[in-house]
PDB file of C-alpha atoms in Angstrom:
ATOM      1  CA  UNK A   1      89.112 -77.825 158.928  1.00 38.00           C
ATOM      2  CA  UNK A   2      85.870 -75.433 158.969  1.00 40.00           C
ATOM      3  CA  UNK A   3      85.090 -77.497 162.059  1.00 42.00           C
ATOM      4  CA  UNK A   4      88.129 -76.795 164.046  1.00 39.00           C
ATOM      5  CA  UNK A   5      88.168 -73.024 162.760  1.00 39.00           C
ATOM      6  CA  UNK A   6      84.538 -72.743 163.797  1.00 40.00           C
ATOM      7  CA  UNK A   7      85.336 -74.413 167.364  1.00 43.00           C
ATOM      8  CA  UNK A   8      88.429 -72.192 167.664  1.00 40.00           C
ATOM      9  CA  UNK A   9      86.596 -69.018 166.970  1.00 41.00           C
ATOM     10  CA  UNK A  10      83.555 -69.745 169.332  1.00 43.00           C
ATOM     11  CA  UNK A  11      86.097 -70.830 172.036  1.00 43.00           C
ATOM     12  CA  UNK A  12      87.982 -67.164 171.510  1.00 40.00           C
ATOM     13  CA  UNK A  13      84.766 -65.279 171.535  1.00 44.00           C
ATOM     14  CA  UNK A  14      83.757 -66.944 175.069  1.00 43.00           C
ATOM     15  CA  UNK A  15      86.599 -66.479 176.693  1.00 41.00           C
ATOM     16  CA  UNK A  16      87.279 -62.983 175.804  1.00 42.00           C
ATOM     17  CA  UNK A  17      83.617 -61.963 176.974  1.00 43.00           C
ATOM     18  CA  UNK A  18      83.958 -64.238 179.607  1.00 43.00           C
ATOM     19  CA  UNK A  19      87.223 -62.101 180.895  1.00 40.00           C
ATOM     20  CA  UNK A  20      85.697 -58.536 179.545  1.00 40.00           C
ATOM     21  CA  UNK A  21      82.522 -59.001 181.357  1.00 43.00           C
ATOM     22  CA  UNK A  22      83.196 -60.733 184.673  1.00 40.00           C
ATOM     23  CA  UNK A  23      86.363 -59.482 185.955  1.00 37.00           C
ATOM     24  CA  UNK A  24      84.669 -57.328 188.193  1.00 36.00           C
ATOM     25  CA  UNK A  25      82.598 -59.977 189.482  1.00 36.00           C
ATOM     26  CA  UNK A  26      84.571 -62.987 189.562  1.00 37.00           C
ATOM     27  CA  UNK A  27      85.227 -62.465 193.089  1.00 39.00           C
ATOM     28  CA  UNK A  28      81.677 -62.699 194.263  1.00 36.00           C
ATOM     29  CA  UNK A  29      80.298 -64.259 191.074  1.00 45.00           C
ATOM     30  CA  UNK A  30      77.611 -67.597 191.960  1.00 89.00           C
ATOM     31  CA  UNK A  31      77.654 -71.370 190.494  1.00 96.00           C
ATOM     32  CA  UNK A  32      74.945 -73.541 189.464  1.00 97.00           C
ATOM     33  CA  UNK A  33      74.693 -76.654 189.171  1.00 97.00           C
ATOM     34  CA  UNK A  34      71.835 -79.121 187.624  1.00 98.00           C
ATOM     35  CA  UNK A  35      71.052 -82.267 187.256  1.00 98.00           C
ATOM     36  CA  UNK A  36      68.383 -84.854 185.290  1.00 98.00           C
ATOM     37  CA  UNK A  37      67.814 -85.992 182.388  1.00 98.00           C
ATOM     38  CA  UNK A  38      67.667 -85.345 178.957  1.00 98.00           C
ATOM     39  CA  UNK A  39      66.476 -86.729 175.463  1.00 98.00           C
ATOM     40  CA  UNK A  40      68.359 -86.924 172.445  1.00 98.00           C
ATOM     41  CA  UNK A  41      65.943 -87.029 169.072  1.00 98.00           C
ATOM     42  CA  UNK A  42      68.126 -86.904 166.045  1.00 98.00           C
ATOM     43  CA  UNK A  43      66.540 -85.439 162.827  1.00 96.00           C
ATOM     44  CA  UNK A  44      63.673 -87.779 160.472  1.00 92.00           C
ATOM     45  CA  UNK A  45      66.392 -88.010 157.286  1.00 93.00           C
ATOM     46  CA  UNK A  46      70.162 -89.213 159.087  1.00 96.00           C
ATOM     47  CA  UNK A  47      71.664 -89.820 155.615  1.00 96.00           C
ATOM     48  CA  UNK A  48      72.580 -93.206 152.959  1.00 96.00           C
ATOM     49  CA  UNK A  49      75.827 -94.868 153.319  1.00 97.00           C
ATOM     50  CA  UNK A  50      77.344 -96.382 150.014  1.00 97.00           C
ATOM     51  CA  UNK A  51      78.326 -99.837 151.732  1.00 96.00           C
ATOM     52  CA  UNK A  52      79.531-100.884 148.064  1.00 95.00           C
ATOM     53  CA  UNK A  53      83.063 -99.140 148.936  1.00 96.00           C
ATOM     54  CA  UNK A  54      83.768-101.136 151.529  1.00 95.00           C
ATOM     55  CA  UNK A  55      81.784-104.567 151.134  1.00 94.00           C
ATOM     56  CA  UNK A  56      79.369-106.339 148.826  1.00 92.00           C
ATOM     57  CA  UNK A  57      76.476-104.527 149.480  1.00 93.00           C
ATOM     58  CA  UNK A  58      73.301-102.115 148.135  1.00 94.00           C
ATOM     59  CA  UNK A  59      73.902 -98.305 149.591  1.00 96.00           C
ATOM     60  CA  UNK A  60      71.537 -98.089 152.599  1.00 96.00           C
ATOM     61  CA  UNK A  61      69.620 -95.312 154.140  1.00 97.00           C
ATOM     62  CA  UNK A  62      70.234 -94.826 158.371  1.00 97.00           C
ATOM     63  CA  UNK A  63      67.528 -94.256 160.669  1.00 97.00           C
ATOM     64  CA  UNK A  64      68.696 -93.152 164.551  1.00 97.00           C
ATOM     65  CA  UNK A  65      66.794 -93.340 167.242  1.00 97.00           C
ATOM     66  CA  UNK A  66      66.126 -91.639 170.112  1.00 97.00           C
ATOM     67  CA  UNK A  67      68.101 -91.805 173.549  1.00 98.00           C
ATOM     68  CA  UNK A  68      67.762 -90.861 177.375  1.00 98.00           C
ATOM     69  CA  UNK A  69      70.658 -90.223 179.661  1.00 98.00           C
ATOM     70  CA  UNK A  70      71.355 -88.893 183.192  1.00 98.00           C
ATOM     71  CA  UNK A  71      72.719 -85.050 182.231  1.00 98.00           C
ATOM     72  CA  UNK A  72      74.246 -82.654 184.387  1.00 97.00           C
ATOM     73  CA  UNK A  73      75.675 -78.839 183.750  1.00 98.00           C
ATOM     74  CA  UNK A  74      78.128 -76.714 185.551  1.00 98.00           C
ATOM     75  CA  UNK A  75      78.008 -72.664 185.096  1.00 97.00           C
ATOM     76  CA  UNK A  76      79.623 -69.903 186.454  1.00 97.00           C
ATOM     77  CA  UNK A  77      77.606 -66.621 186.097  1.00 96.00           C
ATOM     78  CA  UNK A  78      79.801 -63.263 185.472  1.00 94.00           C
ATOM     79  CA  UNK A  79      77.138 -60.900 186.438  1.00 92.00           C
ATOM     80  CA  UNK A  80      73.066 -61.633 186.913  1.00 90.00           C
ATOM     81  CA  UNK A  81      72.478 -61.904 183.133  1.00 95.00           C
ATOM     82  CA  UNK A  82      75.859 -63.907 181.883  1.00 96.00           C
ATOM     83  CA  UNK A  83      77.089 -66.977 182.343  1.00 97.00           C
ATOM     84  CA  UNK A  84      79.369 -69.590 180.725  1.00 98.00           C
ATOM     85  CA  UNK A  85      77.924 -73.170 180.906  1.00 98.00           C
ATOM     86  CA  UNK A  86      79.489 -76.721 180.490  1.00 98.00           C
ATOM     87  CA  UNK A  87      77.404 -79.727 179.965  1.00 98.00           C
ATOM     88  CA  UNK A  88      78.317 -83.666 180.104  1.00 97.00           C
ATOM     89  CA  UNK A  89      76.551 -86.745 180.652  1.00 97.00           C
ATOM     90  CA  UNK A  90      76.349 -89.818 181.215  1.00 97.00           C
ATOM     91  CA  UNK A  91      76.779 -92.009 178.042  1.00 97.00           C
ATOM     92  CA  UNK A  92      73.976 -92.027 175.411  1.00 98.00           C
ATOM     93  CA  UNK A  93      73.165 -95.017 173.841  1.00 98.00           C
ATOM     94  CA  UNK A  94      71.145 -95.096 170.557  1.00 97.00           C
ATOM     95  CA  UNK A  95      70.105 -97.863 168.234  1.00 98.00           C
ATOM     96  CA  UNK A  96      70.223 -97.206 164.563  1.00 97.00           C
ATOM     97  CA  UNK A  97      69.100 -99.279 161.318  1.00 97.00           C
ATOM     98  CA  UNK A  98      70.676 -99.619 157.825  1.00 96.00           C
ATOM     99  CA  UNK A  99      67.435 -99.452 156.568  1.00 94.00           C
ATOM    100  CA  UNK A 100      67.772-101.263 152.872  1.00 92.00           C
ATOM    101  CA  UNK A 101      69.914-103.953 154.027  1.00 93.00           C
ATOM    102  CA  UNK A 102      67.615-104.589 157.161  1.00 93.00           C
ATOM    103  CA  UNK A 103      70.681-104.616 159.510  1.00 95.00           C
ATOM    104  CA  UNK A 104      70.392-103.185 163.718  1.00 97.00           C
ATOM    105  CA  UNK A 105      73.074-101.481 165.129  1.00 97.00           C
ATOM    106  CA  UNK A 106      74.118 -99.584 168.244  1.00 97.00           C
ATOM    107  CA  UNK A 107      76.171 -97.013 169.175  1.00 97.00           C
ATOM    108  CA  UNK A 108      77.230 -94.906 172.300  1.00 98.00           C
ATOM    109  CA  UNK A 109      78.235 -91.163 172.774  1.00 97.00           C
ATOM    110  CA  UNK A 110      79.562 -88.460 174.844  1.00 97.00           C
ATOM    111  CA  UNK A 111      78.027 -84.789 174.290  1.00 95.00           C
ATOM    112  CA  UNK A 112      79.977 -82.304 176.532  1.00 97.00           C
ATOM    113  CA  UNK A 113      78.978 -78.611 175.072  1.00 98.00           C
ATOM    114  CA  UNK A 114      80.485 -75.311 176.546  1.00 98.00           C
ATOM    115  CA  UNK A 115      78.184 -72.512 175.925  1.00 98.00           C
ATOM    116  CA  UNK A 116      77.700 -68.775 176.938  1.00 98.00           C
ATOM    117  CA  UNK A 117      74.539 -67.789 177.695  1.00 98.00           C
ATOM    118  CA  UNK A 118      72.103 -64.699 178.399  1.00 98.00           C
ATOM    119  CA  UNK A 119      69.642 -64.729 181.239  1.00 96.00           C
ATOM    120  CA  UNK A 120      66.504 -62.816 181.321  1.00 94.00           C
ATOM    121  CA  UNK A 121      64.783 -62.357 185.033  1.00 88.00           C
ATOM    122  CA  UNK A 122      61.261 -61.957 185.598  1.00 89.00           C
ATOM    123  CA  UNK A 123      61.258 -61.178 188.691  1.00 85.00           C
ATOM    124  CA  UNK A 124      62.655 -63.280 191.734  1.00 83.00           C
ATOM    125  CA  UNK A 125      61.351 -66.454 190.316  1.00 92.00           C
ATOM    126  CA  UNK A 126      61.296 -67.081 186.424  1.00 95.00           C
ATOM    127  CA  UNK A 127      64.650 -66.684 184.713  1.00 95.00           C
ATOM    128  CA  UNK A 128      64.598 -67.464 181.105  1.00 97.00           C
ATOM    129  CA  UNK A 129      67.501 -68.117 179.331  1.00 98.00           C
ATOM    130  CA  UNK A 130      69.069 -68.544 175.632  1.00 98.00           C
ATOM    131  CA  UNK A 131      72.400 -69.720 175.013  1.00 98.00           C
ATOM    132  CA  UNK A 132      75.098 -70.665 171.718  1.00 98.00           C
ATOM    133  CA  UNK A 133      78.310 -72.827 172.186  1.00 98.00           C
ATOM    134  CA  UNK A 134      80.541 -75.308 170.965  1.00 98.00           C
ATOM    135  CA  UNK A 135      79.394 -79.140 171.318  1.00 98.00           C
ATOM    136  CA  UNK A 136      82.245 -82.089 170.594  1.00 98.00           C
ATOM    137  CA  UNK A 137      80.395 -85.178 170.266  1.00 98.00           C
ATOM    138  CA  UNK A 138      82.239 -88.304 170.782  1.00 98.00           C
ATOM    139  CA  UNK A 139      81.570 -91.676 169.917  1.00 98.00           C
ATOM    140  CA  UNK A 140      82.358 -95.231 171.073  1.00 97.00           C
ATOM    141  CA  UNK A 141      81.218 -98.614 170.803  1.00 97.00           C
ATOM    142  CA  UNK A 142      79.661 -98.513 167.576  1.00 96.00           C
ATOM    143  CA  UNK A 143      78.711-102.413 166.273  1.00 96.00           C
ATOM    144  CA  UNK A 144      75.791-103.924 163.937  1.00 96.00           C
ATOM    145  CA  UNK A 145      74.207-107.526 163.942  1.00 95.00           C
ATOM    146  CA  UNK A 146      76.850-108.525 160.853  1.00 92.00           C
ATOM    147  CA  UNK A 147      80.249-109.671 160.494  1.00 93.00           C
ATOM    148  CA  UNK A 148      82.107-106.171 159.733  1.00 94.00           C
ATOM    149  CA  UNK A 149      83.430-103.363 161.779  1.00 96.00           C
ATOM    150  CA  UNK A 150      81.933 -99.892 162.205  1.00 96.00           C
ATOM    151  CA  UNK A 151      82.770 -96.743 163.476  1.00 97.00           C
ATOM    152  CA  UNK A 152      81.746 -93.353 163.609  1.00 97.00           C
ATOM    153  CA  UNK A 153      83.997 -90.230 163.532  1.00 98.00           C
ATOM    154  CA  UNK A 154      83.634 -87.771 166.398  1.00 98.00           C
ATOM    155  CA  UNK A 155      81.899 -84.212 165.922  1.00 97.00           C
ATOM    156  CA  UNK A 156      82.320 -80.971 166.392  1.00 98.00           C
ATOM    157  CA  UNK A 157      78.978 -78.341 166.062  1.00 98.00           C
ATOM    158  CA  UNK A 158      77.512 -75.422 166.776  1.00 98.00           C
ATOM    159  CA  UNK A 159      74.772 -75.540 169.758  1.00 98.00           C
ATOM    160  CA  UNK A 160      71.596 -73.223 170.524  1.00 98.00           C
ATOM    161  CA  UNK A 161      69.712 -73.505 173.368  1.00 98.00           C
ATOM    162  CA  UNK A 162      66.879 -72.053 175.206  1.00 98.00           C
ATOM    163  CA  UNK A 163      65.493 -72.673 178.595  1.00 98.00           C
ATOM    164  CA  UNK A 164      64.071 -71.284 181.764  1.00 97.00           C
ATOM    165  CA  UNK A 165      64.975 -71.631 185.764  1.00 97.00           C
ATOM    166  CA  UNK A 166      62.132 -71.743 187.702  1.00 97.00           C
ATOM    167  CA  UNK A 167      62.854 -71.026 191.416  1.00 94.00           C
ATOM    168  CA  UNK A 168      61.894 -73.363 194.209  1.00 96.00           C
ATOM    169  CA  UNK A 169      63.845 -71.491 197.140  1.00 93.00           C
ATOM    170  CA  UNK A 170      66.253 -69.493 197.483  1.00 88.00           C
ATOM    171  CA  UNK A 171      68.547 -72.042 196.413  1.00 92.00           C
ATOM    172  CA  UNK A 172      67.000 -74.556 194.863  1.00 95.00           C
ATOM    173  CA  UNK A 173      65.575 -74.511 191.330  1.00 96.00           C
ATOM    174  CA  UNK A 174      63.287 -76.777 188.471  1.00 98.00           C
ATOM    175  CA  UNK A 175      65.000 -75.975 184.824  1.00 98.00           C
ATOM    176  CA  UNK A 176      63.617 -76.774 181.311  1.00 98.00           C
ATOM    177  CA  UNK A 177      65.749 -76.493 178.166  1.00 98.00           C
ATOM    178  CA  UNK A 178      66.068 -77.059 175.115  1.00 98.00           C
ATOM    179  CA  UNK A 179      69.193 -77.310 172.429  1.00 98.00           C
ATOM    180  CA  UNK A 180      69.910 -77.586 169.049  1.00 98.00           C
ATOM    181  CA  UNK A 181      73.173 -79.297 168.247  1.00 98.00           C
ATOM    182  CA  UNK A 182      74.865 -79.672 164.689  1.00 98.00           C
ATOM    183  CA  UNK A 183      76.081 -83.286 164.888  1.00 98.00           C
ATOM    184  CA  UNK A 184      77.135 -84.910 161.398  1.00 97.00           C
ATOM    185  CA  UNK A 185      79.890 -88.198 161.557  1.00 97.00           C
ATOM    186  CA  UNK A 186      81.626 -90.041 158.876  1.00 98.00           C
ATOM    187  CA  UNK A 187      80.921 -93.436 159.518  1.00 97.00           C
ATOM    188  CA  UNK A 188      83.659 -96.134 158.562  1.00 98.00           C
ATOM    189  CA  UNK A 189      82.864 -99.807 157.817  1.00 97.00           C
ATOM    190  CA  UNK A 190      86.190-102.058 157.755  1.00 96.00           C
ATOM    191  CA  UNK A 191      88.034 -99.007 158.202  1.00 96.00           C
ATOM    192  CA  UNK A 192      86.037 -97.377 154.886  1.00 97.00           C
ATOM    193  CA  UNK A 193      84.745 -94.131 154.525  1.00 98.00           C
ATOM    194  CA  UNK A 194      81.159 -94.646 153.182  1.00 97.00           C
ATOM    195  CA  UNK A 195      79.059 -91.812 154.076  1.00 97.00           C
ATOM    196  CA  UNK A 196      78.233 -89.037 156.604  1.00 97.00           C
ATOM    197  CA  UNK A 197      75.640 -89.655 159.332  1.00 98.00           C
ATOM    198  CA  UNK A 198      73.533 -86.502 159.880  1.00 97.00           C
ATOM    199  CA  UNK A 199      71.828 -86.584 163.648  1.00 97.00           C
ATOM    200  CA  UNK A 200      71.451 -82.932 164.131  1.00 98.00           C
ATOM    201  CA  UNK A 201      68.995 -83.834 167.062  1.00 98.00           C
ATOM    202  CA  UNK A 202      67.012 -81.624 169.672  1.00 98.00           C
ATOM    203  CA  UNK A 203      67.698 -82.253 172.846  1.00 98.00           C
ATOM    204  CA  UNK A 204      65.197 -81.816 175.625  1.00 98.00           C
ATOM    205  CA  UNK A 205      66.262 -81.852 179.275  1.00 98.00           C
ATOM    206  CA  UNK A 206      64.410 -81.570 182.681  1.00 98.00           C
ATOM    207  CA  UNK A 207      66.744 -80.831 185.422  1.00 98.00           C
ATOM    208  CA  UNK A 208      67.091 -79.507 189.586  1.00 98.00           C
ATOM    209  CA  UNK A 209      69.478 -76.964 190.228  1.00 97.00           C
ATOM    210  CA  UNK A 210      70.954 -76.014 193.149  1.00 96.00           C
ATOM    211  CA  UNK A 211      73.004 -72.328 193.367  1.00 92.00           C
ATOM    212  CA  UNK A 212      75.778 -71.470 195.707  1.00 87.00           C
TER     213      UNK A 212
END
């Protein structure tokens, strides 16, 4: 419930400055798009999971690892220092381990994150940038090596970011960033609650935009 109030109240606050600040420009206002990659690195400590509620077995501690995916964004810019951004990927794919119980595991997921952000020019070329959104995580295909089903919840978080566009031409650009993103998932086994996974990664993306 704090989630979806949180996500609802974000989502309100970008799209009234969104209409407040660019109606003027919306006519005239420029897109960017980029593209690359980026890496996922979920926080040291993701959390125990009592397995005893759902199956003979010892709780366990969960250890996530890192993942790299194809990323791309999509923003619309209201004037030269505001823009609303939307980011999706490719799917992520990260292994895990329940530590104590020495068991591997994968799972896949989705991060699209809408976020308003304020840009800073220096000049015709360096354009730094800090943003704050809404991210819905999603995930699919979760499985370990051991006869039981698992599943994570989806999540919904606040995101930071920071980055900078770096121009090549007058069109073309290099872009570094780098987000914050509360993810935390219940995670089910045999359809049992038995813990909350808490990834909470960085992210760190390298990307090459182009503006029209």
């Amino acid at each position: 419930m704090e989630k979806t109030a949180l996500s609802m109240a974000l989502l309100a606050g970008i799209a009234a400055f969104g209409f407040t600040e660019g109606a003027a420009a919306s006519e005239s206002g420029p897109w960017l798009v980029r593209a690359g990659a980026s890496v996922v690195d979920p926080q040291h400590d993701n959390g125990t999971l009592d397995l005893g509620r759902a199956i003979e077995a010892p709780s366990t501690n969960i250890s996530v690892d890192n993942a790299t995916s194809f990323t791309f964004t999509v923003s619309y810019f209201f004037n030269e220092n505001v823009a609303v951004e939307l980011l999706a990927a490719y799917p992520f794919s990260h292994d895990f381990k329940l530590t104590n119980v020495n068991v591997d595991g994968k799972v896949d997921h989705l991060p699209p994150t809408l976020s308003l952000q304020w840009h800073i020019p220096f000049g015709d070329r360096w354009k730094p940038y800090v943003g704050a959104g809404i991210n819905w995580t999603i995930f699919s295909n979760a499985h370990v090596d051991a006869p039981v089903n698992v599943s994570l919840d989806d999540s919904v978080g606040l995101a930071l970011q920071t980055g900078i566009d770096i121009a090549l031409t007058e069109k073309w650009l290099l872009n570094f960033d780098v987000r914050y993103i509360h993810i935390t998932s219940d995670a089910h086994v045999n359809g049992v609650n038995v813990g909350t996974v808490d990834i909470n990664p960085m992210v760190y993306g390298v990307n090459i935009g182009y503006r029209f």
